[in-house]
Tab-separated table of C-alpha atoms in Angstrom:
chain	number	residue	atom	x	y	z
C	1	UNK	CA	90.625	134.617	48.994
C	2	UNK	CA	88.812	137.983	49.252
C	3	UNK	CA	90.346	140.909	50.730
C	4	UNK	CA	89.501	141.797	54.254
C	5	UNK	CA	91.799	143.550	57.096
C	6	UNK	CA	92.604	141.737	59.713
C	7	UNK	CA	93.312	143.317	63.480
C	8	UNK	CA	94.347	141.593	66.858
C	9	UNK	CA	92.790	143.818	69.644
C	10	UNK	CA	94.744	143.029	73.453
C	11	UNK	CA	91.315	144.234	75.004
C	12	UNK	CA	87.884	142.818	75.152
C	13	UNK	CA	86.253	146.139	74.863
C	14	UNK	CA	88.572	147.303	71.919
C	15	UNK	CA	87.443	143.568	70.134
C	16	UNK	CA	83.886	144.621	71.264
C	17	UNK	CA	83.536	148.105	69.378
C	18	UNK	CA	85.544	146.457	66.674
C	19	UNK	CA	83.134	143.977	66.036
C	20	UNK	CA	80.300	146.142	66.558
C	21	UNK	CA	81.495	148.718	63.914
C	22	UNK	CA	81.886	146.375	61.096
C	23	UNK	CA	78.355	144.796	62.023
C	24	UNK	CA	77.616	141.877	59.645
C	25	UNK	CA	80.458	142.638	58.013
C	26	UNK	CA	82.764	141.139	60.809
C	27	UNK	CA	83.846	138.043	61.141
C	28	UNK	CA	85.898	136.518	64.782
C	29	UNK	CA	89.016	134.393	64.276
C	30	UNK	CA	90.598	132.142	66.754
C	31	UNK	CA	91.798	128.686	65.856
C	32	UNK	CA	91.128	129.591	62.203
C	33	UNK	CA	90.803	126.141	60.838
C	34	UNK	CA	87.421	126.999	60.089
C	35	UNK	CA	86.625	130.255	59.169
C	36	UNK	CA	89.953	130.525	57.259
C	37	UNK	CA	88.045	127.819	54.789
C	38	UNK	CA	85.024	129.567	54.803
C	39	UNK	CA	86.158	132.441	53.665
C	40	UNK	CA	88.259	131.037	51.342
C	41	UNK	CA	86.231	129.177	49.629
C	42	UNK	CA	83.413	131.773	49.351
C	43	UNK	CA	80.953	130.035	52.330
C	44	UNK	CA	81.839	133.594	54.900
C	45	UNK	CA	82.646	136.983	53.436
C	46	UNK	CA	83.842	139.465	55.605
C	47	UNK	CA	85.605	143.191	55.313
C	48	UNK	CA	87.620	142.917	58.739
C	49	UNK	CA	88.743	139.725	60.445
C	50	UNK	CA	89.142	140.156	64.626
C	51	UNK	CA	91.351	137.900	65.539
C	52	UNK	CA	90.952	137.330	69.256
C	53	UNK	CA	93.858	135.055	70.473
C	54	UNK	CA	95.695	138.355	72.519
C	55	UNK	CA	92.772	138.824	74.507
C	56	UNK	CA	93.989	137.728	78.079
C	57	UNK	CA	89.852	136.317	79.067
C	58	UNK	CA	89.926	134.363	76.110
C	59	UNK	CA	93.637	132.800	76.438
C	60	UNK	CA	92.799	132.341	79.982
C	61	UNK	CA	92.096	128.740	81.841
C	62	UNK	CA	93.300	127.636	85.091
C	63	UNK	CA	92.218	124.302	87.038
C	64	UNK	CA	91.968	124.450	90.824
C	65	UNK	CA	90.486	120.990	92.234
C	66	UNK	CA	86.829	120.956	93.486
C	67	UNK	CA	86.211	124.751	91.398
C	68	UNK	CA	84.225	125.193	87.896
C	69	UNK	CA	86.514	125.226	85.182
C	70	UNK	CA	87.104	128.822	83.414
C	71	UNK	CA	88.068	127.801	79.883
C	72	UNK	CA	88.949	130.744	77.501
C	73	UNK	CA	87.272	130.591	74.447
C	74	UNK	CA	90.321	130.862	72.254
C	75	UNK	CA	91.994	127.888	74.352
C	76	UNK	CA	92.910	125.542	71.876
C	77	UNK	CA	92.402	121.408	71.792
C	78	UNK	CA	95.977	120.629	72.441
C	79	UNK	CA	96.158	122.745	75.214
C	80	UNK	CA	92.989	120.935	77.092
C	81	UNK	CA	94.691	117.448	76.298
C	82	UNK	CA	97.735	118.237	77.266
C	83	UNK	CA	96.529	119.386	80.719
C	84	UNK	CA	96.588	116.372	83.052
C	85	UNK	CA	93.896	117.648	85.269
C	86	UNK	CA	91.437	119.152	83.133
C	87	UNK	CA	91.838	115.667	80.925
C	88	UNK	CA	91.114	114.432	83.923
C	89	UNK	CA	87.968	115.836	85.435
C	90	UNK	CA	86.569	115.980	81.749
C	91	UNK	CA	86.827	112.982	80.449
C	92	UNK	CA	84.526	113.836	77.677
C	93	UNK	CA	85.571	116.908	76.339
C	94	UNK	CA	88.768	115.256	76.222
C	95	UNK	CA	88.018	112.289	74.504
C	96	UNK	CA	86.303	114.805	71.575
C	97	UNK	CA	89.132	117.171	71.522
C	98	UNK	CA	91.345	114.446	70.996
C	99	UNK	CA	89.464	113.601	67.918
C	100	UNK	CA	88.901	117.119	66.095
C	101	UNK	CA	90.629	116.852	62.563
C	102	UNK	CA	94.421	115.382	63.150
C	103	UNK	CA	97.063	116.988	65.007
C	104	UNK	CA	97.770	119.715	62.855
C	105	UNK	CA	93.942	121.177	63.758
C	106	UNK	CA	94.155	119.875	67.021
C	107	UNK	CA	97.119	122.621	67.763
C	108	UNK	CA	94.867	125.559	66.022
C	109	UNK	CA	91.194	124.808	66.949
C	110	UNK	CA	90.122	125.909	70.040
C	111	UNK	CA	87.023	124.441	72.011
C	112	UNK	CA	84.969	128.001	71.538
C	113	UNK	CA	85.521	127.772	67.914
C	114	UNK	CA	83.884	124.225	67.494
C	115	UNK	CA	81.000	125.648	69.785
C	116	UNK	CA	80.779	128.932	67.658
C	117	UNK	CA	81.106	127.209	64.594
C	118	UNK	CA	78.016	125.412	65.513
C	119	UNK	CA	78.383	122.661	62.934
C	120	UNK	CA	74.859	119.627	63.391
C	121	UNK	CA	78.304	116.923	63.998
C	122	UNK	CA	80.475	119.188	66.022
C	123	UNK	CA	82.768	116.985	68.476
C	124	UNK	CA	82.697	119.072	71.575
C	125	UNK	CA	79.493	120.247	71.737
C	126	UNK	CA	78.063	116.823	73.218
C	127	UNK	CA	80.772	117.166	75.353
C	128	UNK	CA	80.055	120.656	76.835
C	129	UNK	CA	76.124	119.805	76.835
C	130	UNK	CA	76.800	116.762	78.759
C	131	UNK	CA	79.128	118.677	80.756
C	132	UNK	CA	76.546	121.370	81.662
C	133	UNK	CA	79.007	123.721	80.209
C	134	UNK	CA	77.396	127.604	80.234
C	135	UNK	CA	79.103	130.235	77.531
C	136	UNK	CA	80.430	133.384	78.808
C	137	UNK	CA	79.493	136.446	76.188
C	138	UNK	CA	80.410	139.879	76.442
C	139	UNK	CA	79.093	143.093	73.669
C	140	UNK	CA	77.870	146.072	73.482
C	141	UNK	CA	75.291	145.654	75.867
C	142	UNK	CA	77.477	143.923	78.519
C	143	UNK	CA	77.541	140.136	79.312
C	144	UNK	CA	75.462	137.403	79.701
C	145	UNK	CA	75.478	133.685	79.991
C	146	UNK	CA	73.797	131.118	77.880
C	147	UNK	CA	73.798	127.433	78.587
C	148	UNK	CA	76.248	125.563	75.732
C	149	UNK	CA	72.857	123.302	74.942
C	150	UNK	CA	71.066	126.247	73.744
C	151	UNK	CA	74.206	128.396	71.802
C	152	UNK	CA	73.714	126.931	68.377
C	153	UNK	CA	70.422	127.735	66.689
C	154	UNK	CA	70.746	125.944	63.178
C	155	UNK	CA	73.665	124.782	61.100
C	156	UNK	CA	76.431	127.277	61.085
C	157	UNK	CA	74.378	129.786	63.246
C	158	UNK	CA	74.674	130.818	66.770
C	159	UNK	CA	72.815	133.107	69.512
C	160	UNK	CA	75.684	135.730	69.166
C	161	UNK	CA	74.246	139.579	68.272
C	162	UNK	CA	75.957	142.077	66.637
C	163	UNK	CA	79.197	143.003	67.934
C	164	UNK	CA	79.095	140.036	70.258
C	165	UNK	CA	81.864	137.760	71.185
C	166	UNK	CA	82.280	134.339	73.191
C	167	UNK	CA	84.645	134.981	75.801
C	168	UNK	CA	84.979	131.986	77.910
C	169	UNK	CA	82.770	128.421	79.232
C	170	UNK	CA	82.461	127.475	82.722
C	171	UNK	CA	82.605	123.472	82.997
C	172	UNK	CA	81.148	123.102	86.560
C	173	UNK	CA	83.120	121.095	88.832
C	174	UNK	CA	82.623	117.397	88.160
C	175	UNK	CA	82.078	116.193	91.572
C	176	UNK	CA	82.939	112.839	93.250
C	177	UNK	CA	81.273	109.791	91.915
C	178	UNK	CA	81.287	111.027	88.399
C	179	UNK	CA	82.178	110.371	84.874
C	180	UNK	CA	82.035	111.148	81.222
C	181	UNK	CA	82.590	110.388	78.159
C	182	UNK	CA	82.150	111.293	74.032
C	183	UNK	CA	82.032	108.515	71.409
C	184	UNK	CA	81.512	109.273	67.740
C	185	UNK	CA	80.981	106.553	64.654
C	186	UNK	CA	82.867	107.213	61.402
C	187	UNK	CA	83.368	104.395	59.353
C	188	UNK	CA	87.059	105.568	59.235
C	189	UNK	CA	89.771	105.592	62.197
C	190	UNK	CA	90.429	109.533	62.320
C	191	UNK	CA	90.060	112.510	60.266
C	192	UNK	CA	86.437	112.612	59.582
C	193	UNK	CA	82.659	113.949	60.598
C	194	UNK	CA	80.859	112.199	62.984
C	195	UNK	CA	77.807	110.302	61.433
C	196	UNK	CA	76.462	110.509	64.937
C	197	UNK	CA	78.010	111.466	68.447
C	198	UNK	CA	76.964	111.532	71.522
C	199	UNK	CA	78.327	113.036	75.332
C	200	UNK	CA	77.078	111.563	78.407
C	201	UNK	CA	77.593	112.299	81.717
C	202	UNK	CA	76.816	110.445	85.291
C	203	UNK	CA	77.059	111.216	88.814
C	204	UNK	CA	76.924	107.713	91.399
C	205	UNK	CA	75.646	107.568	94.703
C	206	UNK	CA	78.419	107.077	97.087
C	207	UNK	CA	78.685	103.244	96.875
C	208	UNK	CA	78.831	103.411	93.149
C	209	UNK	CA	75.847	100.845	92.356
C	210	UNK	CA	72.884	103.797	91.189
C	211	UNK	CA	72.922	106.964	88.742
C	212	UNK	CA	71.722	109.700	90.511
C	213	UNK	CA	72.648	112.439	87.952
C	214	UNK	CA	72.817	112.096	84.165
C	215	UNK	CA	73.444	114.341	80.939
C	216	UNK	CA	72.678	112.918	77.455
C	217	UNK	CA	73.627	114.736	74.396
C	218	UNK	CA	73.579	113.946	70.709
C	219	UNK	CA	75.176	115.680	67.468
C	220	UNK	CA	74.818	115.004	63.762
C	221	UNK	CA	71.137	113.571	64.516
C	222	UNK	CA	69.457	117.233	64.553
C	223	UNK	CA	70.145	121.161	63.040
C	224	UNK	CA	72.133	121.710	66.325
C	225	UNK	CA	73.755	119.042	68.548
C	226	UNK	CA	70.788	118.532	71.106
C	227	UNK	CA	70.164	117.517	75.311
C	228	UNK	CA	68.656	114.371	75.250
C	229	UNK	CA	66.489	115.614	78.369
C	230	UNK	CA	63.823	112.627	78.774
C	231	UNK	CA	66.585	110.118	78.753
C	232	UNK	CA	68.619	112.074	80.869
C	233	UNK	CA	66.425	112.327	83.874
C	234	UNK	CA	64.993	108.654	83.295
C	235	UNK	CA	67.983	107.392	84.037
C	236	UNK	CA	68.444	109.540	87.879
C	237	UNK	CA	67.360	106.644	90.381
C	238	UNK	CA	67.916	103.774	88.058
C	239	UNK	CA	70.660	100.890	89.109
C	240	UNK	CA	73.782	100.569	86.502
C	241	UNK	CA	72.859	97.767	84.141
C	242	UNK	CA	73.165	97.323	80.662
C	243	UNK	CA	69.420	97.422	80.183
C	244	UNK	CA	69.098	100.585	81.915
C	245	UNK	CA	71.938	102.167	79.454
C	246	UNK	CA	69.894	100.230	76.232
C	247	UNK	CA	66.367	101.738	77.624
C	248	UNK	CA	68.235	105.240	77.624
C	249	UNK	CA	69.586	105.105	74.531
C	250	UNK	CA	65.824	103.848	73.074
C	251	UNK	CA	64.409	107.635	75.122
C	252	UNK	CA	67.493	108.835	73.403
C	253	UNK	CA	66.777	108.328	70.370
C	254	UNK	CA	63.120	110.550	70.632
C	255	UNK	CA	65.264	113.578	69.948
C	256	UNK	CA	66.651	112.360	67.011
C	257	UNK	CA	65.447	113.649	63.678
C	258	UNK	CA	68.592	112.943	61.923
C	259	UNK	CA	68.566	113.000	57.783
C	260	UNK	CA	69.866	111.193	54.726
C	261	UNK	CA	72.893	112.363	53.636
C	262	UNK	CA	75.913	110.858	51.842
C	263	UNK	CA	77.099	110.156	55.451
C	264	UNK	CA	74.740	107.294	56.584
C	265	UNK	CA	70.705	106.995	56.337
C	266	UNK	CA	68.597	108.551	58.887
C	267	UNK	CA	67.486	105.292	59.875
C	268	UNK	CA	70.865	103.813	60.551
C	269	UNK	CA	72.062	107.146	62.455
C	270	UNK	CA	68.737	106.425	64.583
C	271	UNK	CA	70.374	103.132	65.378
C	272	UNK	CA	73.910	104.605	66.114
C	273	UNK	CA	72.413	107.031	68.861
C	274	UNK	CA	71.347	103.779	70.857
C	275	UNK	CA	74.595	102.357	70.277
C	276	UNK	CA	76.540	105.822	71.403
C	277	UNK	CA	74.697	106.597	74.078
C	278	UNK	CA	74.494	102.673	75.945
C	279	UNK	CA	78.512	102.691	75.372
C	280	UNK	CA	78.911	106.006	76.594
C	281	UNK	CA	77.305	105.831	79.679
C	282	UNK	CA	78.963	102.490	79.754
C	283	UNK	CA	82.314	104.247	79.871
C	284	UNK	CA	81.537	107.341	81.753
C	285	UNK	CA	80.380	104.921	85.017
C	286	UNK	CA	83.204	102.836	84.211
C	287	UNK	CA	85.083	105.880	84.945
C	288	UNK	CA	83.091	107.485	87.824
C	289	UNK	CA	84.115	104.254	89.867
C	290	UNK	CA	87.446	104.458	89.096
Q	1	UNK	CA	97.471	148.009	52.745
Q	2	UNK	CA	100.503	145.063	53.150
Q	3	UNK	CA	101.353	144.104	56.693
Q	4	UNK	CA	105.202	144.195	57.987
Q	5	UNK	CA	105.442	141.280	59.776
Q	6	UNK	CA	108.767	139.489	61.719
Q	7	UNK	CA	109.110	136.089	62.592
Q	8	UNK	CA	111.996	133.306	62.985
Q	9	UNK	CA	112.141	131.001	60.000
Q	10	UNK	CA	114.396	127.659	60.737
Q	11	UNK	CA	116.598	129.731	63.001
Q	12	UNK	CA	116.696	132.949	60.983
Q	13	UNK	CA	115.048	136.120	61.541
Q	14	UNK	CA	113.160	136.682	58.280
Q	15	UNK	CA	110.595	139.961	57.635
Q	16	UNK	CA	107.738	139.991	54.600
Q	17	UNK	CA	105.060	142.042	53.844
Q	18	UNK	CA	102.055	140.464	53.191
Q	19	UNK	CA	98.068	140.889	52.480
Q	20	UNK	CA	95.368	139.652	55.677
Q	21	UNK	CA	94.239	137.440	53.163
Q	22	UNK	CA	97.149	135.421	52.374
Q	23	UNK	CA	97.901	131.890	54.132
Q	24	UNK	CA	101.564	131.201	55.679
Q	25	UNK	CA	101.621	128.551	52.922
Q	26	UNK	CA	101.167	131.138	50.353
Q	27	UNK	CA	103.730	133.213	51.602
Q	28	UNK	CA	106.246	130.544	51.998
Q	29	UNK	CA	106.211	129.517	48.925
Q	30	UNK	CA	105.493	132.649	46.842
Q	31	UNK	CA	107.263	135.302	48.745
Q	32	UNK	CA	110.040	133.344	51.025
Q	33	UNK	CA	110.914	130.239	47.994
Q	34	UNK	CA	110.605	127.914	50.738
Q	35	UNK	CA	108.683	125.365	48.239
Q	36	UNK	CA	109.293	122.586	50.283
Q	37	UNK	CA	106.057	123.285	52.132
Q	38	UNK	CA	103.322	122.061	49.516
Q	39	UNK	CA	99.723	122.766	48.703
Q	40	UNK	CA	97.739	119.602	48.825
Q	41	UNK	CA	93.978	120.190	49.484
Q	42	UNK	CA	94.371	124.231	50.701
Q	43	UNK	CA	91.784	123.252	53.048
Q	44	UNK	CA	93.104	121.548	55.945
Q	45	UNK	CA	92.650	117.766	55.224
Q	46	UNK	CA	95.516	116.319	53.575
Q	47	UNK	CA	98.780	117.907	55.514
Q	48	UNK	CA	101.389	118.092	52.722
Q	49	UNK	CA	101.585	121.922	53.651
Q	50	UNK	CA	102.650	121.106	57.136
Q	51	UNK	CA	105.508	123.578	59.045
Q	52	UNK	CA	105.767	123.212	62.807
Q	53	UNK	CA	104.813	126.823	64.625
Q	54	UNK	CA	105.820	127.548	67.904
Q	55	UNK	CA	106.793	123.861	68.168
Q	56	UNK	CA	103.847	122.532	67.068
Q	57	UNK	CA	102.580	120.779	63.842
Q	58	UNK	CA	99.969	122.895	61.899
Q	59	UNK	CA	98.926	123.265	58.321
Q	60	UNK	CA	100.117	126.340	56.951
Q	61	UNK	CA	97.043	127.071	54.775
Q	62	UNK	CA	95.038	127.185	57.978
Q	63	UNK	CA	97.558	130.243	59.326
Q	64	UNK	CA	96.862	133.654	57.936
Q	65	UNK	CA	100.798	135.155	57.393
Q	66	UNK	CA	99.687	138.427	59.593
Q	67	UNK	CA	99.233	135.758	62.673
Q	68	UNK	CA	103.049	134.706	62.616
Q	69	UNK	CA	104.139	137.537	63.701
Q	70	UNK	CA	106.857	137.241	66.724
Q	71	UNK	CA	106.246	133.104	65.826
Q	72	UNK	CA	109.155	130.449	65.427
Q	73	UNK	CA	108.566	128.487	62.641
Q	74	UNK	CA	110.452	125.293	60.964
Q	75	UNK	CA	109.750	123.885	57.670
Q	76	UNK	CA	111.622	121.311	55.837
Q	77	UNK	CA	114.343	123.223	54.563
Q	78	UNK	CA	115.929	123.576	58.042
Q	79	UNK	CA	115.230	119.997	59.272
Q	80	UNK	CA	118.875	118.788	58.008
Q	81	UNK	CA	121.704	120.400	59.620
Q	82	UNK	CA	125.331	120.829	57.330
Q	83	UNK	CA	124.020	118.326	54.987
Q	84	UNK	CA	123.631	115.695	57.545
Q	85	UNK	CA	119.585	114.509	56.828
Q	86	UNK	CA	117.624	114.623	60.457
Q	87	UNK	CA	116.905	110.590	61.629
Q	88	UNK	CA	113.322	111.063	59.654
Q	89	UNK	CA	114.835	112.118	56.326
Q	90	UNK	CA	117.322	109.263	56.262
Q	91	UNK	CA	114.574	106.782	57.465
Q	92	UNK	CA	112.705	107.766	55.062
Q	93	UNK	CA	115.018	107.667	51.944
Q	94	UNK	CA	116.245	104.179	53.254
Q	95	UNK	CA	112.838	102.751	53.932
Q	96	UNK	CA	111.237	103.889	50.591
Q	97	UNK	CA	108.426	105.558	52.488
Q	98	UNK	CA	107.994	107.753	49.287
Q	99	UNK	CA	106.685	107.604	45.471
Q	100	UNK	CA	105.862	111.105	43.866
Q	101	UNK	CA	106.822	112.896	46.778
Q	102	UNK	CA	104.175	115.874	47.336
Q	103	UNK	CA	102.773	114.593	51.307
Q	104	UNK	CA	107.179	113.949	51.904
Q	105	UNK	CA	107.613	117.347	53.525
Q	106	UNK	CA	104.986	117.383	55.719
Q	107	UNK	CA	105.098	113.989	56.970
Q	108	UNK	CA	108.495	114.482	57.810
Q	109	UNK	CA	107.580	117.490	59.510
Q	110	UNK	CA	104.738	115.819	61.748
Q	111	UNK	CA	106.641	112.755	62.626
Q	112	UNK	CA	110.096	115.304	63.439
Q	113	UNK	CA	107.041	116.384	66.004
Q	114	UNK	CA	106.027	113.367	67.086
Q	115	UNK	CA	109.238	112.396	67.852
Q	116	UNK	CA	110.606	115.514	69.791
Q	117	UNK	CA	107.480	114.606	71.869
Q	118	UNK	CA	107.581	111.402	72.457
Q	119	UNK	CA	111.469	109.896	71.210
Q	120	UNK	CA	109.371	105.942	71.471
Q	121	UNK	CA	106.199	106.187	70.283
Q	122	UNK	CA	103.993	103.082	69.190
Q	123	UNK	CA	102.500	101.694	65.671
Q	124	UNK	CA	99.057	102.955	67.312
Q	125	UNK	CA	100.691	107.024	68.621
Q	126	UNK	CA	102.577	107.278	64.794
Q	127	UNK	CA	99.418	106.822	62.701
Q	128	UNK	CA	97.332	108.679	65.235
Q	129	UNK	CA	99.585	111.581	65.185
Q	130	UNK	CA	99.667	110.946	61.251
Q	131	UNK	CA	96.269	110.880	60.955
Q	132	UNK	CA	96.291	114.589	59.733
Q	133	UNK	CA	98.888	113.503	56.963
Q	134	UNK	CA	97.585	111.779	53.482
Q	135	UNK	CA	99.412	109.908	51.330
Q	136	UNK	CA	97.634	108.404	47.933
Q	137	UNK	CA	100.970	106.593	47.181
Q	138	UNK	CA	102.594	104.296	49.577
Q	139	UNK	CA	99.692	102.810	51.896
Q	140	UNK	CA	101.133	103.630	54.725
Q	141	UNK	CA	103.192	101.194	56.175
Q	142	UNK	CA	106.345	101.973	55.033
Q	143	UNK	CA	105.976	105.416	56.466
Q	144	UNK	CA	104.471	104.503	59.643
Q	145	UNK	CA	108.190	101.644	59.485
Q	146	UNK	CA	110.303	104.261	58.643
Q	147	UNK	CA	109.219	106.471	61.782
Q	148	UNK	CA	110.150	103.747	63.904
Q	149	UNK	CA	112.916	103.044	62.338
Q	150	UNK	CA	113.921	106.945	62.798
Q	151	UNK	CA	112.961	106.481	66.645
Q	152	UNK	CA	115.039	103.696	67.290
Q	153	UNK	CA	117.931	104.779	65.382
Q	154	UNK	CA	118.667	107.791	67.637
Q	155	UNK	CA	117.023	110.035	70.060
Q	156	UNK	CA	115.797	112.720	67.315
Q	157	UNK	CA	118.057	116.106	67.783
Q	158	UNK	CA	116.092	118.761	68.250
């Protein structure tokens, strides 16, 4: 691997002029697992590594019943598993953590990682789109908020300027009558990229027989993961059925433009996003009655 | 410039210098002759240079050295204790749940995990937690036997 120096600021501001010196030349460390690669094998360069896992905002997560989730963006996987609440209320940011890499990545990677790493088949991002999840930023000019369905901007790029860090997500309370969940198809068991996944969320009325809120996203059918939006609010209104998940995952599949790779055919990853998203919402009403 | 760094190596307090660049793996093996640990892939797929940091499994080629410091970390040198093999070694060597060798280490550093976590796990929680683990030798099974074998032999000492 190239030379670089490495620090481990305790303060956001000291990360933020860090980062903001060395420019381009920066890159952020957290989990590691996968800009240690990147760098290693030539993919990143970088003169100073920030590693931001002493910075109390981005350690930071706390769940109090009935209040959006703060989640620190250097929180990693095991950490939101291992939390009986949070696995809880967000069923599918669970079910993808559970699935990044084995349990050796699982201990490393943290959920604001995958989301700045903004791979096309990244597990958690459906999760967090489905989830309405919003990213916390702070840099040189101060902080703002951008939603987690518009952070990535193409493979392996993300809306973070110069000198810019994530610092944390807020997962909105999920509310009563709810559910979620994240499926992925890879023709093995574990350890390996999603051909296609896909996060959905639903909100019930009260006597659990009608959606009246759902979130549809996608990944590995697009540059970034993507908000299936027409499906989405096609299904508020509409009675639980398994027609009414198949007709969703048909709208789904509109914002699909997946390609051929060595990982399945466009056409078949089409298919899979009607598959995904029926047995998703499947699940995640299952689980909003329950 | 080299980085001092201090950390607690199976139960020892141990001090290196090291580059940012280099991996815990590297410096294991290279700087500390704990060769136990092996380099497999050196990209986080195949496990063989698992150690268990802060009490949890990780691959060591995914850990810059300059992050460990203040960390506790066990690798398979300090998994037997006055020659007596841990419940996992002897399960293994019993069972057969070797051939060349190279994934041993850190399989029997994952399932020492596994089992400090959870003492009765099933077939489906070892080769989930295992999943991070290759072998191109044995096919499995008679690692995945020997792991239950280890758990029902004795509750796994810490």
């Amino acid at each position: 691997m190239i030379d670089f120096e490495y620090t481990a600021p305790t303060q956001l501001d000291d990360a933020i002029s860090q980062l903001s010196e060395a420019g381009d030349r920066a890159r952020i460390l957290a989990g590691g697992t996968d800009i240690i690669v990147q760098l290693r094998e030539g993919l990143q360069s970088a003169d100073l590594v920030v590693d931001v896992k002493k910075i109390p905002e981005l350690t930071q997560f706390e769940f109090t019943a009935g209040q959006d989730l703060q989640l620190g963006a250097s929180v990693p996987c095991w950490q939101v598993y291992e939390n009986s609440e949070i696995s809880a209320a967000y069923t599918a940011l669970t079910d993808a953590v559970h699935i990044i890499g084995g349990w050796q990545i699982q201990s490393r990677a943290s959920v604001g990682g995958n989301l700045c790493n903004a791979s096309p088949a990244a597990d958690s991002i459906p999760a967090l789109i489905a989830l309405d999840a919003v990213a916390h930023i702070a840099g040189p000019a101060g902080r703002r908020t951008v939603p987690a369905s518009e952070f990535c901007t193409a493979p392996g790029r993300n809306v973070l300027e110069k000198g810019e860090l994530l610092v944390s997500l807020t997962l909105p309370a999920p509310g009563p009558h709810s559910g979620s969940a994240y499926q992925r198809f890879i023709p093995r068991n574990e350890m390996d990229i999603a051909v296609v996944g896909a996060g959905s969320y639903v909100r019930l009325d009260s006597d659990g027989q009608k959606i009246e809120q759902a979130r549809i996203a996608l990944s590995a059918v697009a540059a970034t993961p993507v908000f299936a939006e027409e499906a989405s609010n096609w299904l508020a209104g509409q009675p639980i059925s398994e027609d009414v998940f198949a007709e969703a995952g048909e709208l789904a599949k509109k914002v699909a433009s997946p390609i051929d790779d060595m990982r399945g055919p466009a056409e078949y990853r089409t298919h899979l996003v009607g598959v995904l998203t029926r047995r998703t919402l499947a699940t995640a009403c299952e689980r909003a009655r329950t | 410039m080299k980085t001092h760094v201090s950390t607690t190596i199976n139960g020892e307090a141990v001090e290196f210098l090291c580059q940012p660049r280099q991996s815990l793996l590297e410096i294991l093996r290279d700087e500390l002759s704990l060769t136990g640990c092996k380099e497999g892939c050196n990209n986080g797929n195949c496990g063989a240079c698992t150690v268990i940091l802060n009490g949890l499994p990780v691959d060591s080629c995914l850990v810059l050295a300059v992050e460990v410091e203040g960390a506790n970390i066990e690798t398979v040198e300090g998994v037997a204790q006055q020659r007596q093999l841990h419940p996992v070694q002897q399960c293994f060597l019993e069972g057969a749940a070797l051939q060349c060798g190279i994934c041993t280490p850190g399989f029997i550093m994952t399932s020492k995990a596994l089992l400090e976590k959870h003492p009765a796990p099933d077939e489906e929680e070892i080769r989930f937690s295992l999943a991070g683990n290759l072998c191109r030798c044995t096919g499995y099974d008679k690692i995945v036997h020997a792991v239950q074998a280890a758990a029902e032999s004795a509750p796994a000492p810490k």
